[in-house]
Amino acid sequence: MRLSAYFLPTLKENPTEAQIVSHRLMLRAGMIRQASAGIYSWLPLGFRVLKRIEQIVREEQDRAGCQEVLMPTIQSADLWKKSGRYDDYGKEMLRILDRHDREMLYGPTNEELITDIFAASVRSYKELPRMLYHIQWKFRDEVRPRFGIMRGREFLMKDAYSFDLDFAGAKRAYHKFFVAYLRTFARMGLKAIPMAADPGPIGGDMSHEFIILAETGESAVYCHKGYTEFDVLARDVDYEDDLEPIVEHWTSLYAATDEKHDAARFEQIPPDQRVATRGIEVGHVFYFGTKYSKPLNAVVSTPSGEQVPVHGGSYGIGVSRLVGAVIEASHDDAGIIWPDAVAPFKVGLINLKAGDTACTGACDDIYGKLRNAGIEVLYDDRDERPGAKFAEFDLIGLPWQLIVGPRGIAAGKVELKRRATGERQELSIDAALAQVTA
Ligand SMILES: Nc1ncnc2c1ncn2[C@@H]1O[C@H](COP(=O)(O)OP(=O)(O)O)[C@@H](O)[C@H]1O
Ligand SMILES: [Mg+2]
C-alpha cells in the first residue's frame, strides 16, 4: 500500500479525551474514530489489526475442535423471557421494537440463541459433545463506556458455547478452551494469566478470567509472580489428550480477581513473589451447568434412555478490546510497537527523498519485490521531511522500517530498523530483503 493513497488520519497532538495510552495511541495513529459514546468506527489501519487478532482467535478455536457459526446481532426477546434474563439484564440491554411492535434486542451475548439452535436438532447423547462459536458484534449499554474500545458499548466478541452430557464432559470442554486461550493470547505476544473469577450463581471453581497485567486495567488482581515466567507455546497440544495437567500447571499458583481474592492465601506467598496490581480482562471461560438447557429444553437421551438437560459452558474473548490490550502491553514514548503476529503491515518502506530518481527507483523496486514475496508493506512515497516520516512510522509501530536515502543508495545500502529494539543496520538491499522476508 502506498502511503500517498492510504487513508491514515494521524494526529500530531494528544487528544484530550483519551485517559489511557492505548486510547491515545489508537486515535493518534488514525485507527479508530468515535461515532458516539462507546461506539467506534474502525479505520483502515485499526481494521487490519482487528482482523489479524480475529484470525488468530479463529484459528485457535478451530484447532481446539470448535466450529464457527454466525448468529445475528438482533434477537427476539422471546428466548430471553424463557431464560429469565430479559428482566435480569436490566438497562445494559438495548431493547428495540420492530414495526409490528415485536420486542427485539441487540444481543449482549448469545447463550439463549445458541441453546435454542442446539435444542432444535440434537436429541441423543451420541451427538455430543458439541462446541460452537461465533465472532460477532455485541451491544451492552454500559453505564460508563470508557478508555476507547477497551470498554465500549458496541464491541466485537468471540463467544463459544459447549454442550455435554454431564459434568465430566463439560470439564473436558472447559479444559480445551482454557488451553486454546493460553495459545491464543501467547500468539499475540501477550502474557495472559488465568485467574480464578466469580463463578456466578452456579458456584464451583470453573470460572477463569484471562488477565493482562497493566496499571491501566479496570480490575484489581492478585497473583504469584511465577506466572510471568510460565511458557505457553513450549509444548504441542493434542486436544484429544487429557489436558488437565496443563490446566493444573496454570492454576498451581495463586491468581485471583478482586471478587475471588483471598487475602489470607495471598499473604502466604513470599512478599517478593506477590503481585497486586490491575489487569485487563481479555477472556473469560465459565461453566454454567444446566442454567440455559433447563428453561430452553435442551435435553438429550442418555444411553439408558433417560431425558437429561445438557451441561453447558460459555467462553468469551474480547476481540476488539484486545487491540487496546496489545497496545497497553507494547508501546513506548514514540508510539505503538506491534508484535509481528498482529501488525497491520510487516514493513514500513520509507523513501527519504521522493523527488530523487535513484531513491524512488530503488524504493519502487523493493516495494515490488516485497509484494511479490507476499509481505505486507506500507510504502511512504510522500514528499515529506524525514523527521516527520520517522515520527509517523514510530507512532504506527510497524515491526520493520526499511529506510532508503540518497546517500545510502549511492553506496548500494539501505537502513533496516527494528521498531521494538530501535536497532539499526546498514545493509545491501538484498540483505535487507532477506531479513524482512525470512
Ligand atoms: N464493554 C466491553 N467492551 C469491550 N470488550 C468487552 C466489554 N465487555 C466485555 N468485553 C470482553 O468480552 C469478554 C467476554 O465478556 P463477558 O465475560 O461476558 O463480560 P463481563 O465480564 O464484562 O460480563 C470479556 O472477557 C472482555 O474481554
Ligand atoms: Mg467476564
Coordinates of C-alpha atoms and ligand atoms in Angstrom, one line a residue:
M1 CA 0.0 0.0 0.0
R2 CA 1.3 3.4 -0.9
L3 CA 1.0 5.9 1.9
S4 CA 0.2 8.7 -0.5
A5 CA -3.1 6.8 -1.3
Y6 CA -3.7 5.4 2.2
F7 CA -6.4 6.8 4.5
L8 CA -4.4 7.3 7.6
P9 CA -5.6 10.3 9.5
T10 CA -2.9 10.6 12.2
L11 CA -2.9 13.3 14.8
K12 CA 0.2 15.3 15.9
E13 CA -1.3 16.3 19.2
N14 CA -2.5 14.1 22.1
P15 CA -6.3 14.0 22.1
T16 CA -7.5 15.4 25.4
E17 CA -10.4 12.9 25.8
A18 CA -8.1 9.9 26.0
Q19 CA -7.1 8.9 29.5
I20 CA -5.0 5.8 28.8
V21 CA -2.2 5.2 26.4
S22 CA -3.9 2.7 24.1
H23 CA -6.8 5.0 23.5
R24 CA -4.5 7.9 22.9
L25 CA -2.3 6.0 20.5
M26 CA -5.2 4.5 18.6
L27 CA -6.6 7.9 18.0
R28 CA -3.2 9.4 17.2
A29 CA -2.4 6.5 14.8
G30 CA -5.7 7.0 12.9
M31 CA -7.0 3.6 13.8
I32 CA -10.5 4.4 15.1
R33 CA -12.9 7.3 15.3
Q34 CA -15.7 7.7 17.8
A35 CA -19.2 7.6 16.3
S36 CA -20.9 8.2 19.6
A37 CA -20.2 7.3 23.2
G38 CA -18.7 3.8 23.4
I39 CA -19.3 3.2 19.7
Y40 CA -16.4 3.4 17.2
S41 CA -15.7 3.2 13.5
W42 CA -12.6 1.2 12.6
L43 CA -10.4 3.0 10.0
P44 CA -8.1 1.1 7.7
L45 CA -5.1 0.7 10.0
G46 CA -7.1 -0.3 13.0
F47 CA -9.3 -2.6 11.0
R48 CA -6.3 -4.5 9.8
V49 CA -5.2 -5.2 13.3
L50 CA -8.7 -6.1 14.4
K51 CA -8.8 -8.7 11.6
R52 CA -5.4 -10.1 12.5
I53 CA -6.5 -10.6 16.0
E54 CA -9.8 -12.1 15.0
Q55 CA -8.0 -14.5 12.7
I56 CA -5.7 -15.8 15.5
V57 CA -8.7 -16.2 17.7
R58 CA -10.5 -18.2 14.9
E59 CA -7.5 -20.4 14.2
E60 CA -7.1 -21.4 17.8
Q61 CA -10.8 -22.1 18.2
D62 CA -10.8 -24.2 15.1
R63 CA -7.7 -26.1 16.3
A64 CA -9.4 -26.9 19.5
G65 CA -12.3 -28.5 17.6
C66 CA -14.8 -25.7 18.0
Q67 CA -16.9 -24.9 14.9
E68 CA -17.7 -21.4 13.6
V69 CA -21.2 -20.2 13.1
L70 CA -22.6 -16.7 12.8
M71 CA -25.7 -15.7 14.7
P72 CA -27.4 -12.4 14.2
T73 CA -26.8 -9.2 16.2
I74 CA -30.6 -8.6 16.6
Q75 CA -32.5 -11.2 18.6
S76 CA -36.1 -11.7 19.5
A77 CA -37.0 -11.1 23.2
D78 CA -38.9 -14.4 23.4
L79 CA -36.0 -16.7 24.3
W80 CA -34.7 -14.2 26.8
K81 CA -38.1 -14.3 28.5
K82 CA -37.8 -18.0 28.8
S83 CA -34.4 -17.9 30.4
G84 CA -35.5 -15.2 32.7
R85 CA -32.7 -12.8 31.6
Y86 CA -35.0 -10.4 29.8
D87 CA -35.7 -8.9 33.1
D88 CA -32.4 -9.7 34.8
Y89 CA -30.3 -7.9 32.2
G90 CA -31.7 -4.5 33.1
K91 CA -30.6 -1.3 31.4
E92 CA -27.5 -2.8 29.8
M93 CA -29.6 -4.4 27.2
L94 CA -30.6 -2.3 24.2
R95 CA -34.2 -3.1 23.6
I96 CA -35.8 -2.4 20.2
L97 CA -39.4 -2.5 18.9
D98 CA -39.8 -3.5 15.3
R99 CA -42.6 -2.1 13.0
H100 CA -45.0 -4.8 14.3
D101 CA -44.3 -3.8 17.9
R102 CA -42.4 -7.0 18.5
E103 CA -39.8 -6.9 21.2
M104 CA -36.3 -7.3 19.8
L105 CA -32.9 -6.6 21.3
Y106 CA -29.3 -6.1 20.2
G107 CA -27.6 -9.2 21.6
P108 CA -25.3 -8.6 24.6
T109 CA -24.3 -12.3 24.4
N110 CA -25.8 -15.5 22.9
E111 CA -26.4 -18.3 25.4
E112 CA -30.2 -18.3 24.7
L113 CA -29.9 -18.3 20.9
I114 CA -27.3 -21.0 20.6
T115 CA -29.1 -23.2 23.1
D116 CA -32.2 -22.9 21.0
I117 CA -30.3 -23.7 17.9
F118 CA -28.8 -26.8 19.6
A119 CA -32.1 -27.9 21.1
A120 CA -33.9 -27.8 17.8
S121 CA -31.8 -30.6 16.3
V122 CA -29.9 -32.6 18.9
R123 CA -31.7 -35.5 20.5
S124 CA -29.2 -38.0 21.7
Y125 CA -26.0 -38.3 23.8
K126 CA -24.5 -39.8 20.6
E127 CA -24.4 -36.3 19.1
L128 CA -22.4 -34.9 22.0
P129 CA -20.1 -33.2 22.7
R130 CA -20.5 -30.1 20.5
M131 CA -18.6 -26.8 20.6
L132 CA -19.8 -23.8 18.6
Y133 CA -18.5 -20.3 18.4
H134 CA -19.0 -17.1 16.5
I135 CA -17.3 -13.7 16.2
Q136 CA -19.9 -11.1 16.3
W137 CA -20.6 -7.5 17.5
K138 CA -22.3 -7.2 20.8
F139 CA -24.0 -4.3 22.4
R140 CA -24.1 -3.5 26.1
D141 CA -25.3 -0.2 27.2
E142 CA -22.5 0.3 29.7
V143 CA -23.0 2.9 32.4
R144 CA -19.5 4.2 31.9
P145 CA -18.1 3.4 28.4
R146 CA -14.5 4.5 28.6
F147 CA -10.9 4.0 27.5
G148 CA -11.9 3.9 23.9
I149 CA -12.6 0.4 22.6
M150 CA -11.5 -1.1 25.9
R151 CA -14.9 -0.7 27.4
G152 CA -17.2 0.1 24.5
R153 CA -20.9 -0.2 24.2
E154 CA -20.6 -1.9 20.9
F155 CA -17.7 -4.3 20.8
L156 CA -16.5 -7.4 18.9
M157 CA -16.5 -10.6 20.9
K158 CA -15.7 -14.2 20.2
D159 CA -18.2 -16.2 22.2
A160 CA -18.2 -20.0 22.2
Y161 CA -20.5 -22.5 23.8
S162 CA -20.1 -26.1 24.8
F163 CA -22.7 -28.8 25.1
D164 CA -22.0 -32.0 27.0
L165 CA -23.9 -34.9 28.6
D166 CA -22.6 -34.4 32.1
F167 CA -20.2 -32.5 34.3
A168 CA -17.2 -34.7 33.4
G169 CA -17.8 -33.8 29.7
A170 CA -18.3 -30.1 30.4
K171 CA -15.0 -30.2 32.3
R172 CA -13.2 -31.6 29.3
A173 CA -14.6 -28.8 27.1
Y174 CA -13.6 -26.3 29.7
H175 CA -10.0 -27.6 29.6
K176 CA -10.0 -27.3 25.8
F177 CA -11.0 -23.7 25.9
F178 CA -8.6 -23.0 28.7
V179 CA -5.7 -24.3 26.7
A180 CA -6.9 -22.7 23.5
Y181 CA -6.9 -19.3 25.3
L182 CA -3.4 -19.7 26.6
R183 CA -2.3 -20.3 23.0
T184 CA -4.4 -17.6 21.5
F185 CA -3.0 -14.8 23.7
A186 CA 0.6 -16.1 23.5
R187 CA 0.4 -15.9 19.7
M188 CA -0.5 -12.2 20.0
G189 CA 2.6 -11.6 22.1
L190 CA 0.6 -11.3 25.3
K191 CA 1.1 -12.8 28.7
A192 CA -2.4 -13.5 29.9
I193 CA -2.8 -15.1 33.3
P194 CA -5.8 -17.3 34.0
M195 CA -7.2 -16.1 37.3
A196 CA -10.0 -17.5 39.5
A197 CA -13.1 -15.5 38.8
D198 CA -16.6 -15.1 40.1
P199 CA -18.5 -18.2 39.1
G200 CA -21.9 -16.5 39.3
P201 CA -24.9 -18.4 40.7
I202 CA -23.6 -21.9 39.8
G203 CA -20.7 -21.8 42.2
G204 CA -17.7 -24.1 41.8
D205 CA -14.2 -23.3 40.5
M206 CA -14.8 -23.5 36.8
S207 CA -14.6 -19.8 36.0
H208 CA -11.4 -18.1 35.0
E209 CA -10.7 -14.7 33.6
F210 CA -7.7 -14.3 31.4
I211 CA -5.9 -11.2 32.5
I212 CA -3.2 -9.0 31.1
L213 CA -1.4 -7.2 33.9
A214 CA -1.5 -3.5 33.3
E215 CA -1.7 -0.5 35.7
T216 CA -4.4 0.9 33.4
G217 CA -6.6 -2.2 33.8
E218 CA -10.1 -1.9 35.2
S219 CA -9.9 -4.8 37.6
A220 CA -7.8 -5.2 40.8
V221 CA -5.9 -8.6 40.5
Y222 CA -3.6 -10.6 42.7
C223 CA -1.2 -13.3 41.7
H224 CA 2.0 -15.1 42.2
K225 CA 4.9 -13.7 40.2
G226 CA 5.9 -17.1 39.0
Y227 CA 3.2 -16.9 36.3
T228 CA 5.1 -14.2 34.4
E229 CA 7.8 -16.9 33.7
F230 CA 5.5 -19.7 32.6
D231 CA 5.9 -20.6 28.9
V232 CA 2.8 -21.4 26.9
L233 CA 3.8 -22.4 23.5
A234 CA 6.6 -24.7 24.7
R235 CA 4.5 -27.8 24.2
D236 CA 2.4 -29.1 21.3
V237 CA -1.1 -29.7 22.2
D238 CA -3.3 -32.5 21.1
Y239 CA -6.8 -31.6 22.1
E240 CA -7.8 -35.2 22.3
D241 CA -5.3 -35.8 25.1
D242 CA -6.0 -35.3 28.7
L243 CA -5.5 -31.6 29.1
E244 CA -5.9 -31.5 32.9
P245 CA -2.1 -31.5 33.6
I246 CA -1.8 -28.2 31.6
V247 CA -4.7 -26.6 33.4
E248 CA -3.3 -27.8 36.7
H249 CA 0.1 -26.3 35.9
W250 CA -1.6 -23.0 35.1
T251 CA -3.7 -23.0 38.2
S252 CA -0.9 -24.3 40.5
L253 CA 0.0 -20.8 41.8
Y254 CA -2.3 -18.2 43.3
A255 CA -4.1 -15.9 40.9
A256 CA -7.5 -14.3 41.6
T257 CA -9.5 -11.4 40.5
D258 CA -10.9 -9.0 43.1
E259 CA -14.2 -10.9 43.6
K260 CA -12.4 -14.2 44.4
H261 CA -9.4 -12.7 46.2
D262 CA -8.4 -14.5 49.4
A263 CA -6.1 -12.2 51.4
A264 CA -5.0 -14.9 53.8
R265 CA -3.9 -17.2 50.9
F266 CA -2.2 -14.3 49.2
E267 CA -0.2 -13.5 52.3
Q268 CA 1.3 -17.0 52.3
I269 CA 3.2 -16.1 49.1
P270 CA 6.7 -14.8 49.8
P271 CA 6.5 -11.0 49.7
D272 CA 8.8 -10.6 46.8
Q273 CA 6.7 -13.0 44.7
R274 CA 3.4 -11.2 45.4
V275 CA 1.9 -9.2 42.5
A276 CA -1.0 -7.0 43.5
T277 CA -1.8 -4.8 40.5
R278 CA -4.5 -4.1 38.0
G279 CA -5.4 -6.1 34.9
I280 CA -7.3 -6.1 31.6
E281 CA -9.8 -9.0 31.2
V282 CA -9.3 -10.3 27.7
G283 CA -11.1 -13.6 28.0
H284 CA -13.5 -15.5 30.3
V285 CA -14.2 -19.2 30.5
F286 CA -17.1 -20.3 32.5
Y287 CA -19.2 -23.4 33.3
F288 CA -22.9 -22.8 33.9
G289 CA -24.3 -26.3 34.1
T290 CA -27.9 -26.6 33.1
K291 CA -28.8 -22.9 33.6
Y292 CA -30.0 -22.5 30.0
S293 CA -30.7 -26.0 28.9
K294 CA -33.4 -26.5 31.5
P295 CA -35.6 -23.4 30.7
L296 CA -34.9 -23.8 26.9
N297 CA -35.5 -27.5 27.0
A298 CA -32.1 -28.6 25.5
V299 CA -32.4 -32.2 26.5
V300 CA -30.8 -35.4 25.1
S301 CA -31.5 -39.1 25.8
T302 CA -28.8 -40.9 27.8
P303 CA -27.5 -44.4 26.9
S304 CA -30.2 -45.7 29.3
G305 CA -32.9 -43.8 27.6
E306 CA -33.4 -41.1 30.2
Q307 CA -34.0 -37.5 29.1
V308 CA -31.5 -35.1 30.7
P309 CA -30.7 -31.4 30.1
V310 CA -27.2 -30.8 28.7
H311 CA -24.3 -29.2 30.6
G312 CA -23.0 -26.0 29.1
G313 CA -20.3 -23.5 29.4
S314 CA -19.5 -20.2 27.7
Y315 CA -16.2 -18.9 26.6
G316 CA -15.7 -15.2 25.6
I317 CA -12.8 -13.3 24.2
G318 CA -12.8 -9.5 23.8
V319 CA -11.6 -9.3 20.2
S320 CA -11.9 -5.5 19.9
R321 CA -10.6 -5.0 23.4
L322 CA -7.5 -7.0 22.6
V323 CA -6.4 -4.3 20.1
G324 CA -6.1 -1.9 23.1
A325 CA -4.7 -4.5 25.4
V326 CA -1.9 -5.3 22.9
I327 CA -1.0 -1.6 22.8
E328 CA -1.1 -1.3 26.6
A329 CA 1.4 -4.1 26.7
S330 CA 3.6 -3.0 23.9
H331 CA 4.4 0.7 23.3
D332 CA 7.0 3.3 24.2
D333 CA 7.1 7.1 24.3
A334 CA 7.2 7.3 20.5
G335 CA 4.2 5.1 19.8
I336 CA 2.9 1.6 19.3
I337 CA 5.2 -1.4 18.9
W338 CA 3.2 -4.1 17.2
P339 CA 4.1 -7.7 17.8
D340 CA 4.7 -9.3 14.4
A341 CA 1.7 -11.6 14.6
V342 CA -0.8 -8.7 14.8
A343 CA 1.0 -5.9 13.0
P344 CA -1.2 -4.2 10.3
F345 CA 1.8 -4.2 7.9
K346 CA 5.1 -6.0 8.5
V347 CA 7.3 -3.4 6.9
G348 CA 7.3 0.3 6.5
L349 CA 9.3 1.3 3.4
I350 CA 10.4 4.9 3.8
N351 CA 11.6 6.9 0.9
L352 CA 13.6 9.8 2.4
K353 CA 13.7 11.7 -0.9
A354 CA 10.7 11.3 -3.0
G355 CA 11.9 13.6 -5.7
D356 CA 15.2 11.7 -6.2
T357 CA 15.3 9.3 -9.1
A358 CA 17.7 6.8 -7.6
C359 CA 15.8 6.7 -4.2
T360 CA 12.5 6.4 -5.9
G361 CA 13.7 3.8 -8.3
A362 CA 15.2 1.7 -5.5
C363 CA 12.0 2.0 -3.4
D364 CA 9.7 1.1 -6.2
D365 CA 11.9 -2.0 -6.9
I366 CA 12.0 -3.0 -3.2
Y367 CA 8.2 -2.4 -3.0
G368 CA 7.6 -4.7 -5.9
K369 CA 9.8 -7.4 -4.5
L370 CA 8.3 -7.4 -1.1
R371 CA 4.8 -7.5 -2.5
N372 CA 5.8 -10.4 -4.7
A373 CA 7.1 -12.2 -1.7
G374 CA 3.7 -11.8 0.0
I375 CA 5.0 -9.3 2.6
E376 CA 2.6 -6.6 3.6
V377 CA 4.3 -3.2 3.2
L378 CA 3.3 0.4 3.8
Y379 CA 5.3 2.4 1.3
D380 CA 5.9 6.0 2.3
D381 CA 6.2 7.6 -1.1
R382 CA 5.2 11.1 0.0
D383 CA 7.3 14.2 -0.3
E384 CA 7.7 15.0 3.4
R385 CA 10.5 15.8 5.8
P386 CA 12.4 12.8 7.0
G387 CA 11.8 13.7 10.7
A388 CA 8.0 13.7 10.1
K389 CA 8.2 10.3 8.4
F390 CA 10.3 8.8 11.2
A391 CA 7.9 10.1 13.8
E392 CA 4.9 8.8 12.0
F393 CA 6.4 5.3 11.5
D394 CA 7.4 5.1 15.1
L395 CA 3.8 6.1 16.0
I396 CA 2.1 3.4 13.9
G397 CA 4.6 0.9 15.1
L398 CA 5.2 -1.5 12.2
P399 CA 7.8 -4.1 13.2
W400 CA 10.4 -3.2 10.5
Q401 CA 11.3 0.2 8.9
L402 CA 13.3 -0.1 5.7
I403 CA 14.8 3.4 5.1
V404 CA 16.1 4.5 1.7
G405 CA 18.0 7.7 1.5
P406 CA 20.2 9.3 -1.3
R407 CA 23.5 8.8 0.4
G408 CA 23.0 5.2 1.2
I409 CA 21.6 4.3 -2.2
A410 CA 24.7 5.8 -3.8
A411 CA 26.7 3.2 -1.9
G412 CA 24.1 0.5 -2.6
K413 CA 22.9 0.5 1.0
V414 CA 19.6 0.9 2.9
E415 CA 18.9 1.1 6.6
L416 CA 16.8 -1.5 8.4
K417 CA 15.3 -0.6 11.8
R418 CA 13.6 -2.9 14.2
R419 CA 10.9 -0.9 15.9
A420 CA 10.9 -2.9 19.1
T421 CA 14.6 -2.5 19.9
G422 CA 15.5 0.6 17.9
E423 CA 18.4 -1.4 16.5
R424 CA 19.5 -0.1 13.1
Q425 CA 21.6 -1.9 10.5
E426 CA 23.1 -0.7 7.3
L427 CA 22.7 -3.4 4.7
S428 CA 22.7 -4.1 1.0
I429 CA 19.2 -4.1 -0.5
D430 CA 19.3 -7.9 -0.9
A431 CA 20.4 -8.5 2.7
A432 CA 17.6 -6.2 4.0
L433 CA 15.0 -8.0 1.9
A434 CA 16.4 -11.3 3.1
Q435 CA 15.9 -10.3 6.7
V436 CA 12.3 -9.0 6.4
T437 CA 11.2 -11.9 4.3
A438 CA 12.8 -14.5 6.5
Ligands
LIG1 N1 -17.9 -3.3 27.2 C1 -16.9 -4.1 26.7 N2 -16.1 -3.6 25.7 C2 -15.1 -4.3 25.2 N3 -14.9 -5.6 25.5 C3 -15.7 -6.2 26.4 C4 -16.8 -5.5 27.0 N4 -17.4 -6.3 27.9 C5 -16.8 -7.5 27.8 N5 -15.8 -7.5 26.9 C6 -14.9 -8.5 26.5 O1 -15.7 -9.7 26.3 C7 -15.2 -10.8 27.1 C8 -16.4 -11.7 27.5 O2 -17.4 -10.9 28.1 P1 -18.0 -11.3 29.5 O3 -17.1 -12.2 30.3 O4 -19.4 -11.8 29.2 O5 -18.0 -9.8 30.0 P2 -18.1 -9.3 31.5 O6 -17.0 -10.0 32.3 O7 -18.0 -7.9 31.4 O8 -19.5 -9.8 31.9 C9 -14.6 -10.2 28.3 O9 -13.6 -11.0 28.8 C10 -14.0 -8.9 27.6 O10 -12.7 -9.2 27.1
MG2 MG -16.3 -11.7 32.2

